[in-house]
Amino acid sequence: MLLGSIEAGGTKFIAAVGDEEMNIIDMVTVPTTKPEETMKPIITFFDQYKIDAVGVGSFGPIDVNEGSETYGSITSTPKPFWKDYDFVGGLKEHYNVPIAWTTDVNAAGYAEYVLGKAKETRSCLYLTIGTGIGGGFINQGRILNAYSHPEMGHLLIKRHPDDTFEGNCPFHQNCLEGMASGPAVEKRWGKRGIELAGRSDVWELEAYYLAQALVSYTLVLRPERIILGGGMMKQKQIFHLIREQFERMLKDYVAVPDLESYIQPVGLNDQAGIIGGFLLAKNLCVKQRNL
Amino acid sequence: MLLGSIEAGGTKFIAAVGDEEMNIIDMVTVPTTKPEETMKPIITFFDQYKIDAVGVGSFGPIDVNEGSETYGSITSTPKPFWKDYDFVGGLKEHYNVPIAWTTDVNAAGYAEYVLGKAKETRSCLYLTIGTGIGGGFINQGRILNAYSHPEMGHLLIKRHPDDTFEGNCPFHQNCLEGMASGPAVEKRWGKRGIELAGRSDVWELEAYYLAQALVSYTLVLRPERIILGGGMMKQKQIFHLIREQFERMLKDYVAVPDLESYIQPVGLNDQAGIIGGFLLAKNLCVKQRNL
């Protein structure tokens, strides 16, 4: 079985071919410009192989509802050129194979659930905190999707009393993403997160906002594990701050696993998205074989 | 098929016997005092019938995880006498029939999903706003349950700038329940909700807090419909205020159905809990028959 995977991000696309043991055989990276421009080298790349299925994890929002007329498309993204792009339709023109289609965070979260930091659990929330904030929830092997996929990054949160930053979300100003994403941190402090590594006040405040959101996710979803990834979470000193604030805010109201186990950094690092695509593609192959 | 149902609330228990068309044949109400005292007349009531299965929707928190040693028990409730009460075990001593066990809001939400205001949808969030605030989420026929059941009422929310009420949640002070439950409204304004029906400022503020929470639930769960029940929602004038605030806060960030259809009052009124118990009991009978 030869599997294709595409991690479609806002700045770059990664495409890879792998085997059913999740070994990456070949990989290509392409900058995100216009659909035709970005997809052309990816098609050329896949054309070298005889792939049995493809899994795509895409930036969003996207239409993930089978049966919808625009299933497989990127929908209302503010990203120039990509609004209403029929991603799955474009691939189907080239490959008559099953195509799995979900959000980038769902794909990465699914990989962490099956093979990464949540592999011994039955439910996991995966959150990425970088240029944006997004999340996916997997419970008993199923990715949560209802009317559409979650958009967890824009939770309305409580401002820290000492924080005067107005927030930079173009939709909600001071929602979670507006207060705690990479660009929000950079705008508040005038430096990028990586340059602020030694500043405990920066990470205390960041932990305050993230912990607030984790309490909300915990009460609504009751995951068995929370995995935090994305550029901002490379500052590993933040994890104990998040756990401390989380404990202070939840006040033991509901049972959660030991916090060292409950709130963890990623296990698969930058490969989670690609491996998630492989896994979802493989699921489709297995399903088709069993029909 | 003869079905039993128990709606186990903090102030009263209702037990009923019904047929598989969800007709209530007989019903009894008992005040919630101590487990033995409350359960005795309920057992006497059920003893008159030969029931094939029982569905229980209970106040919580409860242990809903099959395989857990304390499955079927009420767990950390502050309610005197009920902590660690083995509810399902107690019933099993009397009835060798399948017993469905979930939270009161899950049972009511499931009834709204199958037969009530969400029956034509594929996913629904049910929220009750009364003495407490609680919620359940049903997606494609399955009640959301992961590490445990949701406890949605205690979301951390943003205080309204004009509101000086400190909140009355014993755990989190000014969480959603601490600011918007029936007792919170009564404490803030000095009168019960029903006596404040004509005061638009009361319901504007209530709508502000509830809409905030609905935005968070929407982003995390993406339900197709939200159904609001409980004593506070009998003030029907609040629905358009909630929809207005919701629209203002979500700012079209994600697609939701038309708000008149998205945010609705209950369809089954006070019978949702009992009917939910019947439905869950019936599911177990059908499952057993198919084994």
XYZ file of C-alpha atoms in Angstrom:
582
model
C 0.000 0.000 0.000
C 1.378 3.403 -1.015
C -0.152 6.395 0.727
C -0.164 10.087 -0.136
C -0.477 12.886 2.390
C -0.815 16.648 2.051
C -0.411 19.089 4.901
C -1.868 22.274 3.464
C -0.745 25.194 5.603
C -1.139 28.917 5.211
C 2.533 29.486 4.355
C 3.589 26.147 2.877
C 2.213 22.854 1.630
C 4.001 19.614 2.401
C 3.235 16.546 0.336
C 4.604 13.102 1.122
C 4.377 9.509 0.041
C 4.642 6.783 2.627
C 3.998 3.134 3.322
C 1.382 1.650 5.595
C 3.873 1.550 8.471
C 3.953 5.359 8.254
C 7.503 5.525 6.904
C 7.987 8.605 4.757
C 9.386 7.515 1.383
C 9.544 10.910 -0.311
C 8.495 14.442 0.488
C 8.191 17.853 -1.159
C 7.536 21.360 0.213
C 5.880 24.122 -1.808
C 5.090 27.714 -0.775
C 1.385 28.599 -0.486
C 0.737 31.074 -3.285
C -2.208 30.465 -5.647
C -4.025 27.132 -5.935
C -2.785 26.267 -9.470
C 0.772 27.362 -8.676
C 0.964 25.503 -5.389
C -0.792 22.335 -6.531
C 1.124 21.851 -9.790
C 4.437 20.677 -8.231
C 2.453 18.546 -5.793
C 0.690 16.746 -8.637
C 4.057 16.308 -10.399
C 5.425 14.887 -7.158
C 2.588 12.371 -6.659
C 2.684 11.410 -10.348
C 5.981 9.638 -9.719
C 4.171 7.092 -7.557
C 1.172 4.843 -7.821
C -0.653 5.924 -4.682
C -3.634 3.989 -3.294
C -5.193 6.844 -1.319
C -4.494 10.400 -0.225
C -5.137 12.114 3.095
C -5.350 15.901 3.222
C -5.200 18.101 6.315
C -5.920 21.652 5.238
C -6.002 25.134 6.708
C -9.595 26.276 6.982
C -12.375 26.844 7.311
C -13.197 23.986 4.968
C -16.316 22.051 4.017
C -16.029 18.599 5.579
C -19.633 17.539 5.336
C -20.112 14.694 2.923
C -23.286 15.274 0.995
C -22.721 19.016 0.880
C -22.382 20.523 -2.602
C -19.124 22.188 -1.649
C -17.654 19.188 0.192
C -13.904 19.158 -0.262
C -13.541 22.922 -0.678
C -11.838 25.599 1.335
C -14.695 27.943 2.235
C -14.550 31.428 3.754
C -10.798 31.853 4.239
C -9.586 35.459 4.099
C -6.479 34.068 2.310
C -6.333 35.531 -1.230
C -7.064 33.094 -4.098
C -8.043 30.147 -1.883
C -11.635 31.034 -1.041
C -13.971 28.390 -2.538
C -11.055 26.377 -3.951
C -12.275 22.821 -4.642
C -9.314 20.978 -3.146
C -10.676 17.422 -3.258
C -12.224 17.998 -6.686
C -8.841 19.169 -7.994
C -7.140 16.025 -6.713
C -9.864 13.751 -8.066
C -9.148 15.057 -11.578
C -5.739 13.418 -11.311
C -6.206 10.440 -9.025
C -9.049 7.981 -8.986
C -8.325 6.917 -5.412
C -10.044 7.516 -2.068
C -9.278 10.946 -0.639
C -9.559 11.739 3.073
C -10.269 15.381 3.800
C -10.098 17.166 7.145
C -8.558 20.180 8.853
C -4.807 20.447 9.498
C -5.362 20.246 13.259
C -7.657 17.255 12.952
C -5.037 15.397 10.907
C -2.250 16.234 13.366
C -4.481 15.436 16.337
C -5.465 12.123 14.816
C -1.789 11.186 14.388
C -1.103 12.053 18.024
C -4.134 9.975 19.005
C -3.115 6.890 17.037
C 0.682 6.978 17.295
C 1.769 9.943 19.401
C 1.285 11.295 22.873
C -2.299 10.119 23.217
C -1.932 6.624 21.844
C -2.853 4.901 25.108
C -5.950 7.072 25.650
C -9.503 6.913 24.338
C -9.951 10.659 23.779
C -7.666 13.554 23.062
C -7.843 17.251 22.400
C -5.084 18.533 20.149
C -4.415 22.241 20.117
C -1.920 24.195 18.061
C -0.806 27.632 19.172
C 1.177 29.391 16.459
C 0.228 31.943 13.828
C -3.330 30.997 14.690
C -4.918 28.816 17.342
C -6.899 25.748 16.340
C -8.009 22.477 17.824
C -9.356 19.042 17.054
C -10.979 16.450 19.300
C -10.793 12.704 18.796
C -12.996 10.428 20.884
C -12.997 6.644 20.585
C -11.248 6.847 17.239
C -13.629 9.373 15.707
C -12.755 12.960 14.849
C -15.406 15.359 16.181
C -17.367 16.886 13.365
C -20.995 17.999 13.592
C -22.516 20.879 11.614
C -18.894 21.445 10.587
C -15.406 21.123 12.103
C -14.508 22.916 15.353
C -12.894 26.368 15.303
C -11.619 26.315 18.844
C -9.172 29.187 18.658
C -11.685 31.989 18.957
C -13.115 31.320 22.422
C -14.171 34.447 24.244
C -11.992 34.753 27.319
C -11.501 36.909 30.356
C -8.812 39.582 30.147
C -6.026 39.427 32.721
C -6.474 42.484 34.998
C -2.889 43.643 34.345
C -2.999 43.163 30.565
C -3.723 46.275 28.524
C -3.121 44.749 25.067
C -6.287 45.251 23.043
C -5.999 42.004 21.096
C -5.426 41.492 17.377
C -8.106 39.116 16.112
C -9.730 40.776 13.081
C -13.018 39.065 13.958
C -13.252 39.210 17.744
C -10.331 41.416 18.792
C -9.669 39.929 22.234
C -10.703 36.289 21.860
C -8.155 33.560 22.680
C -6.409 33.826 19.303
C -6.450 37.618 19.558
C -4.676 37.461 22.920
C -2.459 34.380 22.807
C -1.415 33.493 19.242
C 2.171 34.090 18.108
C 1.334 37.379 16.354
C -0.628 38.570 19.418
C 2.358 37.924 21.669
C 4.663 39.681 19.219
C 2.376 42.694 18.998
C 1.919 42.937 22.775
C 5.604 42.685 23.698
C 7.243 44.031 20.531
C 9.321 40.871 20.058
C 8.721 37.348 18.801
C 8.050 34.576 21.287
C 11.421 32.973 20.684
C 13.171 36.238 21.612
C 11.146 36.412 24.828
C 12.121 32.942 26.054
C 13.661 34.211 29.296
C 10.829 36.585 30.249
C 8.712 34.835 32.871
C 6.001 37.540 32.771
C 5.397 36.787 29.074
C 4.827 33.093 29.675
C 2.845 33.590 32.875
C 0.371 35.704 30.921
C 0.332 33.309 27.983
C -0.352 30.447 30.403
C -3.175 32.453 32.002
C -5.035 32.687 28.681
C -4.327 29.155 27.525
C -5.299 27.632 30.871
C -8.599 29.499 30.756
C -9.355 27.965 27.377
C -8.237 24.511 28.523
C -10.684 24.712 31.427
C -13.502 25.463 28.965
C -12.477 22.657 26.604
C -12.213 20.312 29.581
C -15.727 21.097 30.815
C -17.295 20.775 27.368
C -15.376 17.836 25.880
C -13.894 15.978 28.869
C -10.841 14.715 26.975
C -8.555 12.150 28.560
C -5.500 14.041 27.293
C -4.686 17.508 25.965
C -1.770 17.863 23.569
C -0.386 21.315 22.853
C 1.644 21.950 19.718
C 2.547 24.787 17.383
C 5.386 27.288 17.432
C 4.529 28.922 20.745
C 4.597 25.586 22.563
C 8.260 25.075 21.701
C 8.830 27.207 24.810
C 8.688 24.180 27.068
C 8.901 26.312 30.227
C 5.264 27.197 29.666
C 3.885 23.738 30.369
C 4.242 23.834 34.131
C 2.814 27.372 34.159
C -0.226 26.205 32.191
C -0.737 23.256 34.543
C -0.495 25.539 37.608
C -3.008 28.043 36.237
C -5.296 25.268 35.035
C -5.392 23.744 38.504
C -6.047 27.127 40.081
C -8.927 27.842 37.686
C -10.616 24.430 37.539
C -10.570 24.167 41.340
C -11.000 20.400 41.262
C -14.522 20.798 39.947
C -14.308 17.805 37.635
C -11.957 14.848 37.734
C -9.094 15.031 35.264
C -6.049 12.778 34.990
C -2.872 13.820 36.796
C -1.927 17.128 35.155
C 1.557 15.978 34.075
C -0.153 13.331 32.002
C -3.222 15.402 31.104
C -1.499 18.421 29.524
C 1.448 17.444 27.338
C 3.556 18.680 24.452
C 3.333 16.914 21.094
C 4.962 13.554 20.524
C 5.309 13.538 16.738
C 6.636 17.072 16.341
C 6.411 18.521 12.858
C 5.466 15.213 11.268
C 2.061 14.889 12.947
C 0.172 16.515 10.073
C 1.731 14.326 7.383
C 1.355 11.135 9.427
C -2.263 12.049 10.162
C -2.859 12.268 6.409
C -1.303 8.834 5.915
C -3.440 7.336 8.688
C -6.683 8.791 7.336
C -5.792 7.636 3.810
C -5.012 4.167 5.122
C -8.377 4.043 6.941
C -10.113 4.670 3.615
C -8.157 1.873 1.911
C -9.044 -0.563 4.675
C -12.687 0.511 4.555
C -12.842 0.104 0.784
C -11.266 -3.331 0.994
C -13.897 -4.384 3.532
C -16.864 -3.191 1.485
C -42.185 -3.710 25.682
C -42.589 -1.958 29.045
C -40.011 0.696 29.848
C -39.014 2.336 33.105
C -37.527 5.799 33.421
C -36.119 7.767 36.344
C -35.376 11.458 36.276
C -33.235 11.921 39.351
C -33.120 15.611 40.196
C -31.686 17.512 43.105
C -35.079 18.345 44.609
C -37.289 15.522 43.322
C -37.167 12.178 41.586
C -39.724 11.281 38.936
C -40.201 7.649 37.974
C -42.423 6.534 35.133
C -43.446 3.461 33.199
C -44.156 3.752 29.507
C -44.565 1.829 26.295
C -42.237 1.790 23.317
C -44.220 4.590 21.668
C -43.166 6.786 24.598
C -46.650 6.970 26.119
C -46.469 7.450 29.874
C -48.570 4.740 31.531
C -47.944 5.626 35.153
C -45.777 8.055 37.067
C -44.683 8.869 40.616
C -42.829 11.821 42.160
C -40.709 11.560 45.291
C -38.729 14.270 47.116
C -34.928 13.895 47.050
C -33.954 13.190 50.652
C -31.677 10.220 51.384
C -31.011 7.407 48.899
C -32.907 4.683 50.818
C -35.843 6.986 51.590
C -36.130 8.300 48.030
C -35.592 5.002 46.247
C -37.992 2.914 48.355
C -41.258 4.323 46.897
C -39.700 4.180 43.437
C -38.980 0.481 43.780
C -42.512 -0.058 45.112
C -43.801 1.835 42.088
C -41.810 -0.201 39.523
C -42.700 -3.452 41.335
C -46.264 -3.070 40.043
C -45.012 -3.617 36.474
C -42.872 -6.101 34.613
C -40.409 -3.688 33.044
C -38.006 -4.764 30.298
C -35.401 -2.051 30.831
C -34.838 1.158 32.814
C -33.265 4.441 31.747
C -31.908 6.797 34.389
C -30.954 10.449 33.934
C -29.367 11.610 37.148
C -28.031 14.811 38.684
C -24.264 14.601 38.858
C -21.423 14.390 38.645
C -21.843 10.667 38.038
C -19.604 7.853 36.834
C -20.730 6.947 33.311
C -17.664 5.024 32.207
C -18.408 1.361 31.680
C -15.489 -0.646 32.963
C -14.905 1.741 35.854
C -15.232 0.237 39.337
C -17.671 2.929 40.358
C -19.723 2.898 37.119
C -23.330 3.692 37.917
C -22.595 5.796 41.001
C -23.114 9.430 41.833
C -19.598 10.659 42.551
C -18.455 13.950 44.091
C -21.806 15.706 44.606
C -21.893 18.165 47.502
C -25.471 16.940 48.092
C -25.643 15.313 51.545
C -26.085 11.488 51.599
C -25.752 11.012 47.823
C -21.989 11.091 47.409
C -20.798 7.662 46.171
C -24.338 6.273 46.052
C -24.361 3.223 43.768
C -27.506 4.069 41.818
C -27.312 1.397 39.116
C -26.139 -1.229 41.609
C -29.147 -0.438 43.820
C -31.538 -0.923 40.908
C -29.836 -4.116 39.794
C -30.582 -5.668 43.196
C -34.271 -5.442 42.280
C -34.423 -5.739 38.496
C -32.464 -8.103 36.299
C -32.981 -5.924 33.215
C -30.714 -3.624 31.165
C -30.221 -0.245 32.820
C -29.203 2.860 30.868
C -27.339 5.425 32.936
C -26.525 8.994 32.041
C -26.843 12.557 33.305
C -30.207 14.321 33.579
C -29.229 16.783 30.826
C -28.016 14.024 28.532
C -31.329 12.176 28.913
C -33.358 15.317 28.238
C -31.106 16.341 25.369
C -31.377 12.897 23.828
C -35.171 13.114 23.940
C -35.081 16.519 22.222
C -32.717 15.042 19.635
C -34.875 12.021 18.854
C -38.388 13.406 19.281
C -38.252 17.077 20.152
C -36.905 20.304 18.761
C -33.813 18.736 17.169
C -35.429 15.702 15.591
C -34.627 16.753 12.027
C -30.966 17.554 12.834
C -27.835 15.445 13.101
C -26.363 17.188 16.142
C -27.742 19.114 19.047
C -26.548 20.851 22.173
C -29.067 20.821 25.001
C -28.569 23.280 27.831
C -30.607 23.722 30.971
C -30.498 26.990 32.877
C -32.211 26.699 36.242
C -30.903 26.059 39.748
C -27.710 25.039 37.984
C -26.514 25.147 34.411
C -25.693 21.940 32.560
C -25.426 20.675 29.027
C -25.299 17.601 26.856
C -24.256 17.151 23.238
C -25.638 14.551 20.858
C -23.943 14.019 17.500
C -25.152 11.492 14.944
C -27.186 9.702 17.570
C -24.384 9.407 20.108
C -24.244 11.236 23.431
C -20.837 12.880 23.913
C -18.904 11.151 26.651
C -15.121 10.917 26.811
C -13.088 10.787 30.038
C -16.468 11.478 31.617
C -19.647 13.441 30.855
C -19.512 17.177 30.099
C -19.997 19.739 32.874
C -20.727 22.681 30.649
C -22.214 25.059 33.200
C -18.956 26.221 34.702
C -17.324 27.910 31.696
C -15.145 30.831 32.633
C -16.698 33.929 31.094
C -16.094 37.614 30.715
C -17.849 39.899 33.154
C -20.159 42.545 31.707
C -18.507 45.941 32.364
C -21.633 47.258 34.133
C -22.190 44.172 36.288
C -20.853 44.360 39.838
C -22.352 41.089 41.110
C -19.497 38.972 42.416
C -20.980 35.622 41.365
C -22.196 32.776 43.570
C -20.566 29.594 42.318
C -18.954 27.921 45.333
C -16.232 26.524 43.044
C -15.455 29.298 40.557
C -17.416 32.302 41.887
C -18.020 34.111 38.574
C -18.193 31.275 36.036
C -21.311 30.967 33.840
C -23.319 29.191 36.545
C -22.117 31.693 39.136
C -23.373 34.597 37.010
C -26.412 33.284 35.130
C -28.138 30.454 37.026
C -31.501 31.062 38.700
C -29.969 31.547 42.168
C -27.333 33.925 40.711
C -30.041 36.092 39.138
C -32.025 36.058 42.376
C -28.985 37.046 44.429
C -27.972 39.829 42.007
C -31.389 41.460 41.714
C -32.972 40.467 45.030
C -35.949 38.807 43.346
C -36.622 35.541 41.535
C -36.473 35.446 37.732
C -40.224 35.049 37.449
C -40.776 38.262 39.438
C -38.368 40.105 37.131
C -40.141 39.158 33.902
C -40.771 42.774 32.869
C -37.263 44.073 33.581
C -35.434 44.273 30.246
C -32.070 45.043 31.919
C -32.236 41.709 33.759
C -32.736 39.698 30.593
C -30.265 41.733 28.537
C -27.577 40.868 31.056
C -28.660 37.239 31.265
C -28.549 37.049 27.464
C -25.058 38.580 27.466
C -23.699 35.756 29.618
C -25.583 32.956 27.912
C -24.669 34.174 24.418
C -21.008 34.230 25.406
C -21.224 30.611 26.465
C -23.154 29.655 23.320
C -20.383 31.163 21.186
C -17.837 28.981 22.988
C -19.971 25.835 22.675
C -20.526 26.649 19.008
C -16.803 26.964 18.267
C -15.887 23.792 20.125
C -18.788 21.487 19.240
C -20.347 22.976 16.071
C -23.874 21.740 16.846
C -26.585 22.012 14.224
C -29.057 23.165 16.861
C -28.966 24.558 20.403
C -31.935 23.920 22.673
C -32.295 25.917 25.856
C -34.441 24.628 28.704
C -34.759 24.952 32.463
C -36.679 27.383 34.653
C -34.921 30.541 33.491
C -35.749 29.842 29.850
C -39.483 30.001 30.579
C -38.964 33.761 30.107
C -39.425 33.486 26.358
C -38.554 37.170 25.813
C -34.925 36.213 26.360
C -34.570 34.182 23.161
C -34.359 37.091 20.765
C -31.950 38.858 23.125
C -29.705 35.789 23.183
C -29.769 35.545 19.378
C -28.898 39.247 19.037
C -25.968 39.025 21.431
C -24.820 35.765 19.900
C -24.699 37.326 16.450
C -22.853 40.354 17.783
C -20.249 38.167 19.512
C -19.702 35.473 16.884
C -19.313 38.090 14.154
C -20.047 35.600 11.385
C -16.794 33.833 12.083
C -18.205 30.377 11.472
C -21.299 29.325 9.581
C -24.281 28.507 11.753
C -27.877 27.846 10.703
C -30.325 30.761 10.694
C -30.442 31.874 14.341
C -34.217 31.431 14.708
C -33.681 27.785 13.913
C -30.274 27.471 15.631
C -31.226 28.683 19.128
C -34.599 27.387 20.276
C -36.606 26.670 23.406
C -37.380 23.071 24.345
C -39.996 21.077 22.495
C -40.844 18.418 25.062
C -41.097 20.694 28.094
C -40.921 18.954 31.439
C -41.230 15.481 29.967
C -37.902 15.478 28.138
C -36.006 13.813 30.998
C -38.510 10.991 31.413
C -38.836 10.402 27.672
C -35.048 10.406 27.353
C -34.922 7.637 29.943
C -37.495 5.627 27.993
C -35.561 6.087 24.740
C -32.239 5.024 26.257
C -33.907 2.023 27.902
C -35.511 1.076 24.607
C -32.129 1.299 22.836
C -30.744 -1.248 25.295
C -33.680 -3.624 24.666
C -33.195 -3.372 20.902
C -29.443 -3.893 21.256
C -29.935 -6.936 23.464
C -32.439 -8.439 21.052
C -29.949 -8.016 18.200
C -27.045 -9.657 20.025
